[in-house]
PDB file of C-alpha atoms and ligand atoms in Angstrom:
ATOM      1  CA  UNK A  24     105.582 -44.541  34.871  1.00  0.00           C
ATOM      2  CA  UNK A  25     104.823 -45.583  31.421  1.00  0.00           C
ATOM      3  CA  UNK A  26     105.855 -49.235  32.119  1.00  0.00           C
ATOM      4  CA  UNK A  27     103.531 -48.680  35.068  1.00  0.00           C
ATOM      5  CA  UNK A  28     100.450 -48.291  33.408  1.00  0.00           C
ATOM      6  CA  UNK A  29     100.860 -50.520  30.654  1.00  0.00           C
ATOM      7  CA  UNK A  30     101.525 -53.312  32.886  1.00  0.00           C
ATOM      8  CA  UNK A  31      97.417 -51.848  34.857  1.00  0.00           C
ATOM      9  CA  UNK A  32      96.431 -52.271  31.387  1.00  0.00           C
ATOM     10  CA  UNK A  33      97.706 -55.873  30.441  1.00  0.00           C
ATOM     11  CA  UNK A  34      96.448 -56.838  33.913  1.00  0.00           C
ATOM     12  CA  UNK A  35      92.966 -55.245  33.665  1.00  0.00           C
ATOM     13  CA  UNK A  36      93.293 -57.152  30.116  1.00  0.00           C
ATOM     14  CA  UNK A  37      93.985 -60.349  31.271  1.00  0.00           C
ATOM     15  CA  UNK A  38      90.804 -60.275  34.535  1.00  0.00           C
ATOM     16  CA  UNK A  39      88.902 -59.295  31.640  1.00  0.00           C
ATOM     17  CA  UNK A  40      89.199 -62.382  29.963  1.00  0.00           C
ATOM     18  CA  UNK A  41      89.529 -64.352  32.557  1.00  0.00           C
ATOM     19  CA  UNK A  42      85.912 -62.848  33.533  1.00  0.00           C
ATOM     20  CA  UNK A  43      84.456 -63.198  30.158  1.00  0.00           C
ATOM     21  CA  UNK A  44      85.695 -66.459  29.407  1.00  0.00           C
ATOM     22  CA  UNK A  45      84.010 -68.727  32.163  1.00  0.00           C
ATOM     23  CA  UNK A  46      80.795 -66.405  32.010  1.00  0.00           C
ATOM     24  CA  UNK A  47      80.404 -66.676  28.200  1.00  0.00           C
ATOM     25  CA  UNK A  48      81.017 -70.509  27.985  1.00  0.00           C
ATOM     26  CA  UNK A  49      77.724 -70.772  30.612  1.00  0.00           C
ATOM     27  CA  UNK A  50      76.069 -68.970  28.553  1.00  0.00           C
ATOM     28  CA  UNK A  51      76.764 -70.502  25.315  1.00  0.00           C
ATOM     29  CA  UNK A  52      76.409 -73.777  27.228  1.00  0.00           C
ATOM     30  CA  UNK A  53      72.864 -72.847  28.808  1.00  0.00           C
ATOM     31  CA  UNK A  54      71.805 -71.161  25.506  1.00  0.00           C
ATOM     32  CA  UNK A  55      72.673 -74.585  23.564  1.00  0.00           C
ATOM     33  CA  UNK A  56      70.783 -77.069  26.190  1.00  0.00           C
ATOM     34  CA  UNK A  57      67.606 -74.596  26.405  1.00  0.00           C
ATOM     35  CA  UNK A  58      67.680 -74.856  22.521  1.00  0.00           C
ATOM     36  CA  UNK A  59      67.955 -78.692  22.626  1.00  0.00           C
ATOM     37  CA  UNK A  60      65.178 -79.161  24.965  1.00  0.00           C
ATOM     38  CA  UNK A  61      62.628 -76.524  23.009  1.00  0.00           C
ATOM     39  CA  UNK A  62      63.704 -79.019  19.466  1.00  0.00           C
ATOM     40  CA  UNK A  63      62.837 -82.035  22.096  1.00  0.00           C
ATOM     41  CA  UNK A  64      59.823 -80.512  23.169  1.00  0.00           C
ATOM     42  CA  UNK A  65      58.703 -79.505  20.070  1.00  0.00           C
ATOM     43  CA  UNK A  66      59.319 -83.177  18.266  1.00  0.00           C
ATOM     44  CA  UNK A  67      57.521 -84.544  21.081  1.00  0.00           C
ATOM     45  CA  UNK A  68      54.168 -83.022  19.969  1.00  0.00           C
ATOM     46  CA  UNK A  69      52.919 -84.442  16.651  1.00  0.00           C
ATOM     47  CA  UNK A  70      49.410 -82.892  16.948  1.00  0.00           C
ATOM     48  CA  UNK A  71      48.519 -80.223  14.751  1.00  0.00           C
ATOM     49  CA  UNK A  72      47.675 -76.800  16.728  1.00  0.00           C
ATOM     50  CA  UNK A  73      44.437 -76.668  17.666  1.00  0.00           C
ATOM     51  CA  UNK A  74      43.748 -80.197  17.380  1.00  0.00           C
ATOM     52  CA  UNK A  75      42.059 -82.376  20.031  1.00  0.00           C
ATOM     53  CA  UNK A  76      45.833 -84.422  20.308  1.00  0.00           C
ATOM     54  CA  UNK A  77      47.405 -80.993  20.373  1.00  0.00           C
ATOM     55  CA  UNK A  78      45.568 -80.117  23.431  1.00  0.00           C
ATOM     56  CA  UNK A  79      45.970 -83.289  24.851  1.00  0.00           C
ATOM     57  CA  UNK A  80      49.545 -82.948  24.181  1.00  0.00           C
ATOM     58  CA  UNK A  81      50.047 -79.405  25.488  1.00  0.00           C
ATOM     59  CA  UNK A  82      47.925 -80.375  28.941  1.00  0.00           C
ATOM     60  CA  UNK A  83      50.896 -82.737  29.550  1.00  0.00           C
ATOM     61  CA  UNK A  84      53.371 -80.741  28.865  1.00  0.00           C
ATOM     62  CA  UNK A  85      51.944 -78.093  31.527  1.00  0.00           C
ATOM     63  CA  UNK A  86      51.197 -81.103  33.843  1.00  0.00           C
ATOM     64  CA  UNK A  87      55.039 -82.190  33.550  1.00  0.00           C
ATOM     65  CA  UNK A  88      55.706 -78.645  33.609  1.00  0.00           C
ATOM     66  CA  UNK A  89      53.620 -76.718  36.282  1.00  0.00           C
ATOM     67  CA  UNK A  90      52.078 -79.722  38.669  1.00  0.00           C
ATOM     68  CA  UNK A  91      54.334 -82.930  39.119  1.00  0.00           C
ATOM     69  CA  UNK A  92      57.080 -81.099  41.094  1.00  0.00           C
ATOM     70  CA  UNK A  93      54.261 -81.167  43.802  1.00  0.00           C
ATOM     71  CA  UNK A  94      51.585 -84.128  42.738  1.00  0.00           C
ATOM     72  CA  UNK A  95      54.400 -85.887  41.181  1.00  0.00           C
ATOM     73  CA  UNK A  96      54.822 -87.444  37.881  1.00  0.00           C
ATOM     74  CA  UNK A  97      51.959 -90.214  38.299  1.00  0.00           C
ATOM     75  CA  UNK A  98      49.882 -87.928  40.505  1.00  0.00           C
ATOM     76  CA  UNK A  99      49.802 -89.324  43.191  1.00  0.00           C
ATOM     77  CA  UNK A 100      51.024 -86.362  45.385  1.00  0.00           C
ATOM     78  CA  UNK A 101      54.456 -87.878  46.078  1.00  0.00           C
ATOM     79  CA  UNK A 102      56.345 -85.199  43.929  1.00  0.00           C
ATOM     80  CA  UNK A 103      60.162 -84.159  44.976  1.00  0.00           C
ATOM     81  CA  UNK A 104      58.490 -80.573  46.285  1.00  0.00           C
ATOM     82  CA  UNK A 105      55.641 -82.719  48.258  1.00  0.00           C
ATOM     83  CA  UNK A 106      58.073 -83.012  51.099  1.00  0.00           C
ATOM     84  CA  UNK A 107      59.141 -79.230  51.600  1.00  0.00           C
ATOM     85  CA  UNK A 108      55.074 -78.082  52.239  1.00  0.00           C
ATOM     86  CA  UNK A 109      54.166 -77.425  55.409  1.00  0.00           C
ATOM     87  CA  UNK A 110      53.652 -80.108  58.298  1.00  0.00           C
ATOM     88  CA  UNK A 111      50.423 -82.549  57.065  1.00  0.00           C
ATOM     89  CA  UNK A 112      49.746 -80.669  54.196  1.00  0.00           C
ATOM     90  CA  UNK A 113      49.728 -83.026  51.426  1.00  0.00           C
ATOM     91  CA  UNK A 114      49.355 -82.415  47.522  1.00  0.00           C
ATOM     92  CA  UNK A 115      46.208 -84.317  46.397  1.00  0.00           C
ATOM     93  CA  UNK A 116      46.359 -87.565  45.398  1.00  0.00           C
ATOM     94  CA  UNK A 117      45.026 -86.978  41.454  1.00  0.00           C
ATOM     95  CA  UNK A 118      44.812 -90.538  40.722  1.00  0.00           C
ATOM     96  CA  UNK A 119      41.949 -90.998  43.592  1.00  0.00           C
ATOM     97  CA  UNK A 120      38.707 -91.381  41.706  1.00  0.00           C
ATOM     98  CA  UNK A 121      36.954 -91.788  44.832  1.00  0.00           C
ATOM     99  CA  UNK A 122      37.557 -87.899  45.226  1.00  0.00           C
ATOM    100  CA  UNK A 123      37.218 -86.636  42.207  1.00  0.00           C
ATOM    101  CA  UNK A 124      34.644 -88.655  41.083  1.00  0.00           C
ATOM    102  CA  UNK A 125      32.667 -85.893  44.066  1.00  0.00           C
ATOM    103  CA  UNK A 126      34.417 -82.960  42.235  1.00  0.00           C
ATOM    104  CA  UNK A 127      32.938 -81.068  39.656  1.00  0.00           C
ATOM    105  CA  UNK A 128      35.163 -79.890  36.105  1.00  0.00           C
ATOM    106  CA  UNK A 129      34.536 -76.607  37.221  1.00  0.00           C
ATOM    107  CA  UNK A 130      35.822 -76.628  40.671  1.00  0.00           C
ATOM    108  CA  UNK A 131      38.353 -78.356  39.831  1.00  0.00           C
ATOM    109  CA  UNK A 132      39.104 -75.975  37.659  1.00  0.00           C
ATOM    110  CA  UNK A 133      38.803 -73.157  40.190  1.00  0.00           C
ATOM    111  CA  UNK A 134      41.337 -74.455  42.521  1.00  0.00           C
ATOM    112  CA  UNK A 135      43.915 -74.078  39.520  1.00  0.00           C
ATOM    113  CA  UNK A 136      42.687 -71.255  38.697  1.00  0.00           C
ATOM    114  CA  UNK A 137      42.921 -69.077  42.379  1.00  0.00           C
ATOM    115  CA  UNK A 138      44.710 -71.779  44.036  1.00  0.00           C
ATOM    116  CA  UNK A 139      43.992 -73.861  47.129  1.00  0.00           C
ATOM    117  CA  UNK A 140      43.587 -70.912  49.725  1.00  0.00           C
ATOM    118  CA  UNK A 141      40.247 -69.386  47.574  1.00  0.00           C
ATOM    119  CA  UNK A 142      38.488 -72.831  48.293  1.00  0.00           C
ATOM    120  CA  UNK A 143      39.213 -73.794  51.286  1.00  0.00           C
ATOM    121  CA  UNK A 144      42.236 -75.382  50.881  1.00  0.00           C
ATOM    122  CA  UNK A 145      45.832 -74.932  51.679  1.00  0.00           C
ATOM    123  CA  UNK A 146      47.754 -71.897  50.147  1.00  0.00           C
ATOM    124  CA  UNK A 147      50.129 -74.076  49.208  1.00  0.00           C
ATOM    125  CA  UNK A 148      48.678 -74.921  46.250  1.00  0.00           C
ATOM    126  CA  UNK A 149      49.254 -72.040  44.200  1.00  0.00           C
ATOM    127  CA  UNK A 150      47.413 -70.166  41.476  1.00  0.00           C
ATOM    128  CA  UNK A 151      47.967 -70.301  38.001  1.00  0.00           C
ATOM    129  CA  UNK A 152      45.892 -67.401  36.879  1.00  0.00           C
ATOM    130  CA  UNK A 153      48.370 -65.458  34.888  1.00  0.00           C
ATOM    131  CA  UNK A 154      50.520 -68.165  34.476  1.00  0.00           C
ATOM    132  CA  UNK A 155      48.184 -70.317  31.953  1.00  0.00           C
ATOM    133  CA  UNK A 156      45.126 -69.324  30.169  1.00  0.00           C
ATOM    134  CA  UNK A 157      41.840 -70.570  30.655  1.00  0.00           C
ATOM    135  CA  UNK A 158      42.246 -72.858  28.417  1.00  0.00           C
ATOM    136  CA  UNK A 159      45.139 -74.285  29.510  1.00  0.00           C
ATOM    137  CA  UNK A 160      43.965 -74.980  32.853  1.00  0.00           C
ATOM    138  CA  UNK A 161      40.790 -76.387  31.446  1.00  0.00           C
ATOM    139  CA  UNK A 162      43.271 -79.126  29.184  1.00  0.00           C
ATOM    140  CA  UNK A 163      44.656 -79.565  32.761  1.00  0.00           C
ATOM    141  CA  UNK A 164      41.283 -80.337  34.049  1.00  0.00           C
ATOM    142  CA  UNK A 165      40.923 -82.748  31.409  1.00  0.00           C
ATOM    143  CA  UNK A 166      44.396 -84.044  32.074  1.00  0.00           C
ATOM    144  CA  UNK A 167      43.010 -84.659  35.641  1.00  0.00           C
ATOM    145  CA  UNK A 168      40.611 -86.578  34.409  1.00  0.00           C
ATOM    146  CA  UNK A 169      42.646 -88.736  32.636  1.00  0.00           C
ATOM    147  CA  UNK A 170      44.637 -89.344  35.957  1.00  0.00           C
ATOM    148  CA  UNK A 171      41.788 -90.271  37.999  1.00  0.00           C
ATOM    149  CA  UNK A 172      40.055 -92.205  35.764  1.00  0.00           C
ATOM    150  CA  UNK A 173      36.489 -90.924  36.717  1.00  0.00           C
ATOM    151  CA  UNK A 174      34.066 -87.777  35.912  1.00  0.00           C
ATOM    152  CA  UNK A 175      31.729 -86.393  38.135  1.00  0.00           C
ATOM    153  CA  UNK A 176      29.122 -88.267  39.711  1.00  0.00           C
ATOM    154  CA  UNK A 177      26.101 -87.055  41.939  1.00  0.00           C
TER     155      UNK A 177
HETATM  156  C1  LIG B  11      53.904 -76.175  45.399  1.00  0.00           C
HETATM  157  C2  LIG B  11      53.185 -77.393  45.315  1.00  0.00           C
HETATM  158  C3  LIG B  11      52.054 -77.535  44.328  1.00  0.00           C
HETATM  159  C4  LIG B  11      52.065 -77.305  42.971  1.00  0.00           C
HETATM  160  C5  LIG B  11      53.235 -76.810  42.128  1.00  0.00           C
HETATM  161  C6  LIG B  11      50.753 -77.665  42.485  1.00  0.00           C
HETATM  162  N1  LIG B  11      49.967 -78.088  43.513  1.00  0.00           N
HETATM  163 FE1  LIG B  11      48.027 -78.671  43.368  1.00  0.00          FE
HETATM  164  N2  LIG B  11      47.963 -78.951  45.377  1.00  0.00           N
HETATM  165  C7  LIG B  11      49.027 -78.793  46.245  1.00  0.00           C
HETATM  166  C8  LIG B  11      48.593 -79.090  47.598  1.00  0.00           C
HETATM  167  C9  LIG B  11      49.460 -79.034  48.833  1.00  0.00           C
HETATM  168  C10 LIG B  11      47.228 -79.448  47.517  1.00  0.00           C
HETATM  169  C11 LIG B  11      46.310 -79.871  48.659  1.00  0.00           C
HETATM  170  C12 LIG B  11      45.803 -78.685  49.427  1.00  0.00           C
HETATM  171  C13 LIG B  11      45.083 -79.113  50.675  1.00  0.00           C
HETATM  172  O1  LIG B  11      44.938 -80.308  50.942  1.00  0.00           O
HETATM  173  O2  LIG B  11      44.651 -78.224  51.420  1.00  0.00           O
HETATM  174  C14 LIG B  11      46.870 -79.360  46.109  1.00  0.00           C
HETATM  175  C15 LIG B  11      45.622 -79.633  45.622  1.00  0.00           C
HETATM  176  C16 LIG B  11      45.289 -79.647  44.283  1.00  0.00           C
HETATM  177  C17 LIG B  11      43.996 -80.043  43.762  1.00  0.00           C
HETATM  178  C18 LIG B  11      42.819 -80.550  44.604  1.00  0.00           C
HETATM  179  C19 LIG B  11      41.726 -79.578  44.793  1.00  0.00           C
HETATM  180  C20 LIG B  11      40.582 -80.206  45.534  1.00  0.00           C
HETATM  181  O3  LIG B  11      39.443 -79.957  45.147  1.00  0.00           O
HETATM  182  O4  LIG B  11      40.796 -80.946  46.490  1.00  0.00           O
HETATM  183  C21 LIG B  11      44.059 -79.942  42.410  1.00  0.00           C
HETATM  184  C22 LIG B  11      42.957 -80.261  41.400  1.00  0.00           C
HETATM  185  C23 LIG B  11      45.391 -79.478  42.083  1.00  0.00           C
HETATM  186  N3  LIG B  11      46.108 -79.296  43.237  1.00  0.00           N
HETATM  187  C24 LIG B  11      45.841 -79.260  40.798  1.00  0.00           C
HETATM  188  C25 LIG B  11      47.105 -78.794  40.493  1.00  0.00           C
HETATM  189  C26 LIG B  11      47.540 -78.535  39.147  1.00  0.00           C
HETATM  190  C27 LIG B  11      46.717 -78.794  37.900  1.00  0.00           C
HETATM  191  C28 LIG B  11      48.805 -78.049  39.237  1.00  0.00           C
HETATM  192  C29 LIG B  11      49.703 -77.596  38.115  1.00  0.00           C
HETATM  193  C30 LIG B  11      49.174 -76.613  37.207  1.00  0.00           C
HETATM  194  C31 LIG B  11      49.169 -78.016  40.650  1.00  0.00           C
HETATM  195  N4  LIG B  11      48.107 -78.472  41.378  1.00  0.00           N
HETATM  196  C32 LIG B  11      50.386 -77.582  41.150  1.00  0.00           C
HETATM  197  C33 LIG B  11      50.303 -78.381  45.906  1.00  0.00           C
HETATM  198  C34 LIG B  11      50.718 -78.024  44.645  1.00  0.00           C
END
Protein backbone atom coordinates (compact mmCIF):
# COMPACT_ATOMS: atom_id res chain seq x y z
CA UNK A 1 0.00 0.00 0.00
CA UNK A 2 2.87 2.17 0.81
CA UNK A 3 4.65 1.33 -2.51
CA UNK A 4 1.22 2.22 -3.87
CA UNK A 5 1.08 5.65 -3.07
CA UNK A 6 4.49 6.60 -3.48
CA UNK A 7 4.52 5.40 -6.91
CA UNK A 8 0.66 8.21 -7.22
CA UNK A 9 3.13 10.53 -5.91
CA UNK A 10 6.23 10.12 -8.30
CA UNK A 11 3.61 9.99 -11.08
CA UNK A 12 1.61 13.10 -10.05
CA UNK A 13 5.43 14.41 -9.78
CA UNK A 14 6.50 13.65 -12.99
CA UNK A 15 2.75 15.25 -15.03
CA UNK A 16 3.69 18.03 -12.95
CA UNK A 17 6.69 18.75 -14.65
CA UNK A 18 5.89 17.62 -17.62
CA UNK A 19 2.95 20.38 -17.32
CA UNK A 20 5.13 23.08 -16.05
CA UNK A 21 7.89 22.59 -18.26
CA UNK A 22 6.33 23.27 -21.82
CA UNK A 23 3.98 26.02 -20.19
CA UNK A 24 6.86 27.91 -18.50
CA UNK A 25 9.27 27.84 -21.55
CA UNK A 26 6.13 29.83 -23.56
CA UNK A 27 6.11 31.97 -21.18
CA UNK A 28 9.63 32.78 -20.71
CA UNK A 29 9.76 32.68 -24.51
CA UNK A 30 6.70 35.19 -25.00
CA UNK A 31 7.91 37.29 -22.00
CA UNK A 32 11.51 37.62 -23.78
CA UNK A 33 10.08 38.57 -27.48
CA UNK A 34 7.39 41.12 -25.91
CA UNK A 35 10.50 42.62 -24.11
CA UNK A 36 12.53 42.73 -27.37
CA UNK A 37 9.93 44.38 -29.34
CA UNK A 38 9.04 47.21 -26.42
CA UNK A 39 13.45 47.89 -26.56
CA UNK A 40 12.70 47.95 -30.58
CA UNK A 41 9.91 50.12 -30.24
CA UNK A 42 11.30 52.27 -27.92
CA UNK A 43 14.83 52.80 -30.01
CA UNK A 44 12.71 53.47 -32.86
CA UNK A 45 11.46 56.81 -31.43
CA UNK A 46 14.23 59.41 -31.07
CA UNK A 47 11.83 62.33 -30.37
CA UNK A 48 11.75 63.74 -27.08
CA UNK A 49 8.13 63.37 -25.32
CA UNK A 50 6.09 65.94 -26.11
CA UNK A 51 7.89 67.05 -29.04
CA UNK A 52 6.36 67.76 -32.47
CA UNK A 53 8.69 64.42 -33.86
CA UNK A 54 7.46 62.61 -30.79
CA UNK A 55 3.97 62.98 -31.87
CA UNK A 56 4.71 62.38 -35.24
CA UNK A 57 6.43 59.35 -34.14
CA UNK A 58 3.78 58.01 -31.76
CA UNK A 59 0.84 58.68 -34.64
CA UNK A 60 2.77 55.97 -36.57
CA UNK A 61 3.21 53.77 -34.21
CA UNK A 62 -0.75 53.75 -33.54
CA UNK A 63 -1.22 53.82 -37.38
CA UNK A 64 1.06 50.55 -37.65
CA UNK A 65 -0.58 49.55 -34.60
CA UNK A 66 -4.42 50.19 -34.62
CA UNK A 67 -5.26 50.97 -38.60
CA UNK A 68 -3.04 49.06 -41.25
CA UNK A 69 -4.43 45.58 -40.37
CA UNK A 70 -7.55 47.09 -42.20
CA UNK A 71 -6.23 50.26 -44.49
CA UNK A 72 -3.03 48.49 -44.81
CA UNK A 73 0.45 49.58 -44.36
CA UNK A 74 0.47 52.31 -47.29
CA UNK A 75 -3.21 53.09 -46.77
CA UNK A 76 -4.55 52.25 -49.35
CA UNK A 77 -7.28 49.96 -47.83
CA UNK A 78 -5.68 46.71 -49.03
CA UNK A 79 -4.72 45.56 -45.40
CA UNK A 80 -4.57 41.55 -44.58
CA UNK A 81 -8.09 42.19 -42.44
CA UNK A 82 -9.57 44.23 -45.64
CA UNK A 83 -10.63 40.91 -47.05
CA UNK A 84 -12.57 39.35 -43.97
CA UNK A 85 -15.24 42.69 -43.85
CA UNK A 86 -18.34 42.19 -45.06
CA UNK A 87 -19.33 41.80 -48.89
CA UNK A 88 -18.37 45.48 -50.73
CA UNK A 89 -17.44 47.04 -47.74
CA UNK A 90 -14.11 48.40 -48.30
CA UNK A 91 -11.62 50.22 -45.81
CA UNK A 92 -10.99 53.74 -47.24
CA UNK A 93 -8.48 54.33 -49.45
CA UNK A 94 -6.31 57.05 -47.08
CA UNK A 95 -3.98 57.91 -49.74
CA UNK A 96 -7.03 59.43 -51.98
CA UNK A 97 -6.66 63.17 -51.75
CA UNK A 98 -9.49 63.58 -53.94
CA UNK A 99 -11.60 62.47 -50.77
CA UNK A 100 -10.10 63.84 -48.19
CA UNK A 101 -9.19 66.84 -49.64
CA UNK A 102 -13.67 67.18 -49.11
CA UNK A 103 -13.13 66.00 -45.45
CA UNK A 104 -12.75 68.18 -42.71
CA UNK A 105 -9.81 67.43 -39.58
CA UNK A 106 -12.61 67.22 -37.47
CA UNK A 107 -14.72 64.68 -39.11
CA UNK A 108 -12.19 62.88 -39.81
CA UNK A 109 -11.50 62.81 -36.57
CA UNK A 110 -15.01 61.79 -35.54
CA UNK A 111 -15.11 58.69 -37.52
CA UNK A 112 -12.03 57.49 -35.31
CA UNK A 113 -13.37 58.64 -32.66
CA UNK A 114 -17.21 56.74 -32.69
CA UNK A 115 -16.35 54.74 -35.61
CA UNK A 116 -17.89 54.38 -39.06
CA UNK A 117 -21.56 53.42 -37.97
CA UNK A 118 -22.02 57.16 -35.99
CA UNK A 119 -21.45 58.84 -39.50
CA UNK A 120 -22.93 57.09 -41.77
CA UNK A 121 -20.62 54.66 -42.52
CA UNK A 122 -20.06 51.01 -42.09
CA UNK A 123 -19.74 49.55 -38.48
CA UNK A 124 -16.96 47.98 -39.53
CA UNK A 125 -14.84 50.56 -38.90
CA UNK A 126 -14.57 50.55 -35.33
CA UNK A 127 -14.21 53.12 -32.57
CA UNK A 128 -11.28 54.00 -30.81
CA UNK A 129 -12.76 56.04 -28.05
CA UNK A 130 -11.30 54.36 -25.05
CA UNK A 131 -8.74 52.85 -26.85
CA UNK A 132 -6.61 56.20 -27.66
CA UNK A 133 -6.96 59.59 -26.29
CA UNK A 134 -7.96 62.53 -28.02
CA UNK A 135 -4.91 63.28 -28.74
CA UNK A 136 -3.86 60.36 -30.15
CA UNK A 137 -6.49 60.18 -32.62
CA UNK A 138 -5.92 63.78 -33.48
CA UNK A 139 -1.81 62.70 -34.31
CA UNK A 140 -3.75 60.06 -36.36
CA UNK A 141 -5.63 62.71 -38.11
CA UNK A 142 -2.51 64.33 -38.83
CA UNK A 143 -0.98 61.04 -39.82
CA UNK A 144 -3.91 60.95 -42.37
CA UNK A 145 -2.90 63.83 -43.66
CA UNK A 146 0.37 62.90 -44.30
CA UNK A 147 -1.06 59.83 -46.28
CA UNK A 148 -3.23 61.72 -48.49
CA UNK A 149 -1.20 64.38 -49.19
CA UNK A 150 -3.98 67.13 -49.06
CA UNK A 151 -5.96 69.33 -46.30
CA UNK A 152 -9.27 70.44 -46.58
CA UNK A 153 -10.50 72.38 -49.31
CA UNK A 154 -14.00 74.13 -49.83
C1 LIG B 1 -11.51 46.27 -38.85
C2 LIG B 1 -11.09 47.08 -39.93
C3 LIG B 1 -10.70 48.52 -39.68
C4 LIG B 1 -9.79 49.02 -38.78
C5 LIG B 1 -8.96 48.24 -37.78
C6 LIG B 1 -9.74 50.45 -39.00
N1 LIG B 1 -10.61 50.80 -40.00
FE1 LIG B 1 -10.95 52.69 -40.66
N2 LIG B 1 -12.35 51.98 -41.95
C7 LIG B 1 -12.68 50.65 -42.13
C8 LIG B 1 -13.71 50.54 -43.14
C9 LIG B 1 -14.34 49.26 -43.62
C10 LIG B 1 -14.00 51.86 -43.57
C11 LIG B 1 -15.00 52.29 -44.64
C12 LIG B 1 -16.40 52.32 -44.10
C13 LIG B 1 -17.40 52.53 -45.20
O1 LIG B 1 -17.03 52.68 -46.37
O2 LIG B 1 -18.60 52.53 -44.89
C14 LIG B 1 -13.11 52.73 -42.81
C15 LIG B 1 -13.09 54.09 -42.95
C16 LIG B 1 -12.19 54.93 -42.31
C17 LIG B 1 -12.10 56.35 -42.55
C18 LIG B 1 -12.93 57.15 -43.56
C19 LIG B 1 -14.00 57.97 -42.98
C20 LIG B 1 -14.68 58.78 -44.04
O3 LIG B 1 -14.96 59.95 -43.78
O4 LIG B 1 -14.93 58.29 -45.13
C21 LIG B 1 -11.10 56.82 -41.75
C22 LIG B 1 -10.59 58.26 -41.64
C23 LIG B 1 -10.58 55.69 -41.02
N3 LIG B 1 -11.27 54.56 -41.37
C24 LIG B 1 -9.54 55.76 -40.11
C25 LIG B 1 -9.06 54.68 -39.40
C26 LIG B 1 -8.01 54.79 -38.42
C27 LIG B 1 -7.25 56.06 -38.10
C28 LIG B 1 -7.84 53.55 -37.90
C29 LIG B 1 -6.88 53.13 -36.82
C30 LIG B 1 -6.91 53.87 -35.58
C31 LIG B 1 -8.79 52.66 -38.55
N4 LIG B 1 -9.51 53.39 -39.45
C32 LIG B 1 -8.92 51.30 -38.29
C33 LIG B 1 -12.14 49.58 -41.44
C34 LIG B 1 -11.21 49.66 -40.43
Amino acid sequence: MKAFSLNLFRKFIIVLVLICFPVGTIYLINRAEAQEAEKDYTKARVGKKGSKQYQEEDAKANYYGYCTPCHGETGKGDGPLAETLEEGVEPRDHTSAEYFSQKTDNEIFEVIKFGGAKAGFSEAMPPFDGQLSDDEMRGLVKFIRTLCKCQYKK
